[in-house]
XYZ file of N, CA and C in Angstrom:
411
model
N 10.114 12.664 -8.838
C 9.944 11.775 -7.627
C 10.108 11.978 -6.566
N 9.675 12.206 -4.887
C 10.258 12.319 -3.513
C 10.109 12.441 -2.642
N 10.960 12.208 -1.975
C 10.780 11.081 -0.402
C 8.997 10.935 0.190
N 8.845 9.679 0.628
C 7.434 9.779 1.320
C 7.829 10.975 3.137
N 6.610 11.239 3.230
C 7.027 11.293 4.768
C 5.648 10.645 5.336
N 5.201 10.197 6.506
C 4.562 10.403 6.795
C 3.195 11.266 7.715
N 1.659 10.774 7.060
C 0.558 11.959 7.740
C -0.357 11.840 8.613
N -0.166 12.363 9.801
C -1.698 11.944 10.164
C -2.492 11.407 9.260
N -3.105 12.586 8.295
C -4.520 11.912 7.725
C -4.064 10.565 7.134
N -3.530 10.036 7.486
C -2.874 8.732 6.485
C -3.564 7.525 7.539
N -3.568 8.393 8.833
C -4.398 7.226 10.024
C -5.930 6.515 9.764
N -5.561 5.484 9.837
C -7.430 4.700 9.814
C -7.746 4.873 11.409
N -7.111 4.394 12.425
C -8.015 4.513 13.633
C -7.360 2.783 14.076
N -6.607 2.206 12.816
C -6.723 0.353 12.839
C -5.188 0.642 13.252
N -4.925 -0.145 14.643
C -3.159 -0.160 14.653
C -2.666 -1.303 13.877
N -3.285 -1.876 13.506
C -2.130 -3.058 12.371
C -2.351 -2.380 11.362
N -3.682 -1.589 10.578
C -3.362 -1.295 9.229
C -2.413 -0.466 9.273
N -2.493 0.768 10.064
C -1.405 1.807 10.198
C -0.210 1.219 10.583
N -0.131 0.323 11.000
C 1.656 0.259 11.055
C 1.827 -0.198 9.652
N 1.356 -1.450 8.675
C 1.803 -1.511 8.193
C 1.324 -0.674 6.601
N 0.740 -0.089 6.987
C 0.827 1.648 6.447
C 2.458 2.071 6.403
N 2.701 2.360 7.539
C 3.591 2.540 7.573
C 5.028 2.196 7.686
N 5.558 0.881 7.061
C 6.158 -0.619 6.651
C 6.253 0.551 5.212
N 5.036 0.062 4.776
C 4.712 0.277 3.428
C 5.631 2.171 2.614
N 5.466 2.792 3.749
C 6.057 4.496 3.452
C 8.205 3.860 3.822
N 7.826 3.043 4.805
C 10.000 2.841 4.789
C 9.794 2.459 3.463
N 9.577 1.143 2.900
C 9.643 0.605 1.905
C 10.014 1.473 0.561
N 9.008 2.109 0.783
C 8.616 2.844 -0.494
C 10.131 4.066 -0.422
N 10.277 4.348 0.713
C 11.646 4.897 0.913
C 12.909 4.405 0.252
N 12.633 3.284 0.756
C 13.712 2.563 0.487
C 14.208 2.450 -0.896
N 12.784 2.556 -1.872
C 13.515 2.770 -3.474
C 13.646 3.757 -4.328
N 12.714 4.600 -3.111
C 13.265 5.755 -3.614
C 15.128 6.464 -4.104
N 15.493 5.895 -1.965
C 17.119 6.105 -1.745
C 17.644 5.399 -2.818
N 17.646 3.906 -3.793
C 17.692 3.540 -4.562
C 18.183 3.347 -5.595
N 17.075 4.080 -6.271
C 16.691 5.237 -7.384
C 17.806 6.224 -7.192
N 17.402 7.188 -6.510
C 18.637 7.940 -6.175
C 19.906 8.129 -5.673
N 20.450 7.001 -5.213
C 21.805 7.511 -4.999
C 22.523 6.152 -5.882
N 21.383 5.324 -7.343
C 21.881 5.294 -8.509
C 22.608 3.383 -7.603
N 21.929 2.156 -7.705
C 21.900 1.746 -6.233
C 22.380 0.345 -7.410
N 21.528 0.228 -8.623
C 21.856 -0.583 -9.357
C 20.580 -1.212 -9.461
N 20.337 -1.405 -11.269
C 19.545 -2.126 -11.607
C 18.732 -3.794 -9.951
N 20.164 -4.331 -9.394
C 19.439 -5.745 -8.317
C 19.261 -5.011 -6.672
N 19.765 -3.766 -6.430
C 18.570 -3.028 -5.412
C 17.189 -2.497 -5.488
N 17.282 -2.265 -6.393
C 15.516 -1.720 -7.318
C 14.859 -2.731 -7.000
N 15.135 -3.378 -7.912
C 14.456 -4.948 -8.384
C 14.498 -5.363 -6.578
N 15.095 -5.380 -5.620
C 15.086 -6.351 -4.674
C 13.346 -5.949 -3.957
N 13.807 -4.021 -4.016
C 13.004 -2.849 -2.893
C 11.673 -3.321 -4.118
N 11.796 -2.885 -4.903
C 10.315 -3.107 -5.592
C 9.663 -4.410 -5.321
N 11.014 -5.967 -4.810
C 9.827 -7.194 -4.712
C 9.015 -6.899 -3.220
N 10.217 -6.306 -2.586
C 10.011 -6.920 -1.015
C 8.234 -5.501 -0.866
N 8.189 -4.617 -1.781
C 7.338 -3.234 -1.420
C 5.369 -4.372 -2.255
N 5.662 -4.952 -3.143
C 4.841 -5.294 -3.813
C 4.230 -6.735 -2.721
N 5.713 -7.741 -2.470
C 5.248 -8.788 -1.707
C 4.117 -8.113 -0.618
N 4.994 -7.473 0.570
C 4.079 -6.770 1.154
C 2.447 -6.079 1.206
N 2.206 -5.267 0.489
C 1.722 -4.226 0.271
C 0.806 -5.644 -0.172
N 0.741 -6.394 -0.292
C -0.176 -7.955 -0.618
C -0.467 -8.686 0.215
N 0.192 -8.617 1.556
C 0.201 -9.326 2.565
C -0.992 -8.278 3.228
N -0.498 -6.884 3.139
C -0.999 -6.218 4.066
C -2.361 -5.687 3.518
N -2.899 -6.376 2.007
C -4.822 -6.086 1.413
C -5.152 -7.225 2.137
N -4.074 -8.190 2.186
C -5.012 -10.266 2.576
C -5.690 -9.253 4.035
N -5.139 -9.213 4.648
C -5.159 -8.316 5.767
C -6.449 -7.590 6.420
N -6.170 -6.629 5.693
C -7.360 -5.494 5.566
C -8.219 -6.704 4.951
N -8.376 -6.966 4.730
C -9.351 -8.198 3.860
C -10.470 -8.148 4.608
N -9.352 -9.598 5.772
C -9.807 -10.193 6.537
C -10.556 -9.354 7.768
N -9.426 -8.178 7.892
C -10.694 -7.442 8.861
C -11.880 -6.972 8.135
N -12.067 -6.474 6.784
C -13.265 -6.343 6.322
C -14.374 -6.679 6.090
N -13.958 -8.901 6.226
C -14.846 -9.662 6.791
C -15.207 -10.125 7.937
N -14.377 -9.661 8.803
C -14.668 -10.364 10.163
C -16.008 -8.758 10.853
N -16.259 -7.942 9.974
C -17.206 -6.957 10.844
C -17.804 -6.317 9.766
N -18.452 -7.691 8.597
C -19.598 -7.651 7.722
C -18.870 -6.186 6.904
N -18.120 -5.532 6.628
C -17.845 -4.387 6.391
C -18.741 -4.096 4.370
N -19.975 -3.635 4.061
C -20.424 -3.746 2.983
C -20.267 -3.001 1.572
N -18.837 -2.814 1.794
C -18.377 -2.264 0.563
C -16.711 -2.859 0.517
N -17.051 -3.999 0.680
C -15.278 -5.030 0.967
C -15.640 -5.381 -0.631
N -16.551 -6.186 -1.293
C -16.313 -5.966 -3.034
C -15.566 -4.852 -3.582
N -16.533 -3.983 -3.313
C -15.644 -2.376 -3.876
C -14.735 -2.073 -3.902
N -14.053 -2.354 -2.477
C -12.330 -2.580 -1.583
C -11.989 -3.378 -2.248
N -11.561 -4.697 -2.455
C -11.301 -6.029 -3.180
C -11.176 -5.715 -4.653
N -11.553 -4.566 -4.748
C -11.265 -4.546 -6.849
C -10.286 -3.420 -6.639
N -10.459 -3.069 -6.071
C -9.227 -1.895 -5.472
C -8.216 -2.184 -5.932
N -8.193 -3.068 -4.878
C -6.739 -4.158 -4.078
C -5.984 -4.877 -5.346
N -7.432 -5.768 -5.498
C -6.896 -6.133 -7.404
C -6.161 -5.050 -8.315
N -7.277 -4.079 -8.039
C -6.312 -3.664 -9.267
C -4.952 -2.744 -9.149
N -4.690 -2.224 -7.976
C -3.433 -2.156 -7.168
C -1.937 -2.742 -7.890
N -2.751 -4.377 -7.154
C -1.755 -5.248 -7.310
C -1.552 -5.564 -8.549
N -2.096 -5.760 -9.475
C -2.290 -6.142 -11.286
C -1.583 -4.990 -11.480
N -1.482 -3.576 -11.169
C -0.654 -2.753 -12.073
C 0.973 -2.525 -11.221
N 0.778 -2.758 -9.685
C 2.144 -3.065 -9.558
C 2.749 -4.158 -9.682
N 1.909 -5.628 -9.980
C 3.369 -6.772 -10.269
C 3.227 -6.873 -12.047
N 2.353 -5.798 -12.604
C 2.642 -5.869 -13.892
C 3.673 -4.868 -14.392
N 4.228 -3.684 -13.626
C 5.333 -2.818 -13.538
C 6.561 -3.832 -12.838
N 6.675 -4.662 -11.547
C 7.454 -5.228 -11.328
C 7.905 -6.625 -12.614
N 7.466 -7.062 -13.449
C 6.964 -8.297 -14.825
C 8.359 -7.143 -15.478
N 7.931 -5.996 -15.643
C 8.469 -5.730 -17.225
C 9.916 -4.786 -16.060
N 9.840 -4.361 -14.466
C 10.996 -4.202 -14.717
C 12.121 -5.041 -14.208
N 11.800 -6.554 -14.434
C 12.743 -7.967 -14.201
C 12.972 -8.033 -15.451
N 12.535 -8.029 -16.655
C 12.726 -7.695 -17.991
C 13.438 -7.200 -18.189
N 13.694 -5.932 -17.361
C 14.720 -4.922 -17.880
C 14.328 -3.877 -18.947
N 13.062 -3.682 -18.236
C 12.477 -2.118 -18.402
C 12.265 -1.070 -18.018
N 13.165 -0.125 -18.234
C 13.195 1.102 -17.735
C 11.888 1.990 -17.137
N 12.468 2.790 -16.122
C 10.947 3.437 -15.848
C 9.946 2.217 -14.706
N 9.702 1.353 -15.200
C 9.042 0.745 -14.410
C 8.939 0.597 -13.160
N 10.534 1.502 -12.135
C 10.197 0.790 -10.743
C 10.357 2.421 -10.404
N 10.326 3.613 -11.677
C 9.060 5.141 -11.017
C 7.917 4.416 -10.816
N 7.722 3.303 -11.693
C 6.058 3.155 -12.256
C 5.818 2.984 -10.692
N 6.519 1.745 -10.320
C 5.284 1.138 -8.746
C 5.552 2.131 -7.678
N 6.823 3.273 -8.102
C 6.725 4.194 -7.160
C 5.276 4.926 -7.099
N 4.943 5.243 -8.146
C 3.729 6.195 -8.783
C 2.927 5.687 -8.058
N 1.847 3.833 -8.184
C 1.618 3.473 -7.663
C 1.660 3.788 -5.939
N 2.163 3.659 -5.334
C 2.424 4.040 -3.912
C 2.000 5.541 -3.597
N 2.004 6.088 -4.419
C 1.858 7.478 -4.154
C 0.069 7.596 -4.532
N -0.335 6.958 -5.208
C -1.706 6.926 -5.479
C -2.181 5.994 -4.549
N -1.041 5.522 -4.277
C -2.002 4.087 -2.647
C -2.199 5.804 -1.812
N -1.257 6.197 -1.098
C -0.944 6.700 -0.194
C -2.214 8.421 -0.449
N -1.796 8.770 -1.514
C -2.646 10.474 -2.308
C -4.201 9.651 -1.813
N -4.664 8.813 -2.767
C -5.908 8.626 -2.893
C -7.053 7.124 -2.264
N -5.633 6.560 -2.441
C -6.826 4.759 -1.837
C -6.878 4.656 -0.075
N -5.702 4.986 0.576
C -6.039 5.177 1.785
C -6.949 6.623 2.391
N -6.774 7.647 1.883
C -8.097 8.889 2.391
C -9.564 8.074 1.942
N -9.438 7.930 0.600
C -11.165 7.831 0.122
C -11.530 6.145 0.276
N -10.440 4.802 0.363
C -11.160 3.734 0.682
C -10.783 2.960 1.990
N -9.916 3.223 2.725
C -9.148 2.977 3.735
C -9.449 4.013 5.096
N -9.609 5.146 5.276
C -10.129 5.793 6.660
C -11.683 5.369 6.276
N -12.473 5.640 5.757
C -13.972 5.251 5.468
C -14.319 3.680 6.168
N -13.740 2.937 5.990
C -13.434 1.489 6.702
C -12.633 1.596 7.833
N -11.813 1.759 8.201
C -11.471 2.138 10.160
C -12.715 3.154 10.682
N -13.018 3.602 10.174
C -14.633 4.226 10.651
C -15.682 3.307 11.002
N -15.901 2.544 10.176
C -16.851 1.934 10.091
C -16.733 0.593 11.211
N -14.889 0.181 11.285
C -14.279 -0.717 11.559
C -14.927 -0.821 13.631
N -14.208 1.000 13.535
C -14.420 1.059 14.784
C -15.824 1.215 15.422
N -16.734 1.915 14.870
C -17.781 1.983 15.181
C -18.698 1.203 15.003
N -18.028 -0.369 15.095
C -18.607 -1.666 15.201
C -18.681 -2.107 16.560
N -17.285 -1.571 17.366
C -16.731 -1.938 18.458
C -16.389 -2.817 18.359
N -15.809 -3.619 17.572
C -14.443 -4.590 17.524
C -13.610 -4.144 18.364
N -13.049 -5.152 18.707
C -11.418 -5.470 19.259
C -10.816 -5.450 17.775
N -9.976 -5.284 18.185
C -8.626 -4.477 17.020
C -7.937 -6.366 17.131
N -6.970 -6.699 16.310
C -6.359 -7.928 16.432
C -5.339 -7.319 16.783
């Protein structure tokens, strides 16, 4: 595991979505620090809960943007969000039940989000949204 660093390649062009992604990245680094500084199970669990909750808020916000501009790949994108949410929730439940390795699993879900989901799903959506001439909320 290593900390996350914001890269310009993560930008979608949508101000709120990019702010959300930066916040998720900061929360991921809080989890990283809790794990590596041996902050204890409660701190790790709290970090994981914040990540999962905020990511779900972010996905809902992103899907509203998609609906607002008639994005043709919205259903596919929602399925990807559902898959990521389910995996993170499953790992969070395992962590709550005292399963070791679940916090690291959540961290790896976040890594997948930044390495795969943002470039492959969110950036094409950002390009589409901006091409529609819609004002950003």
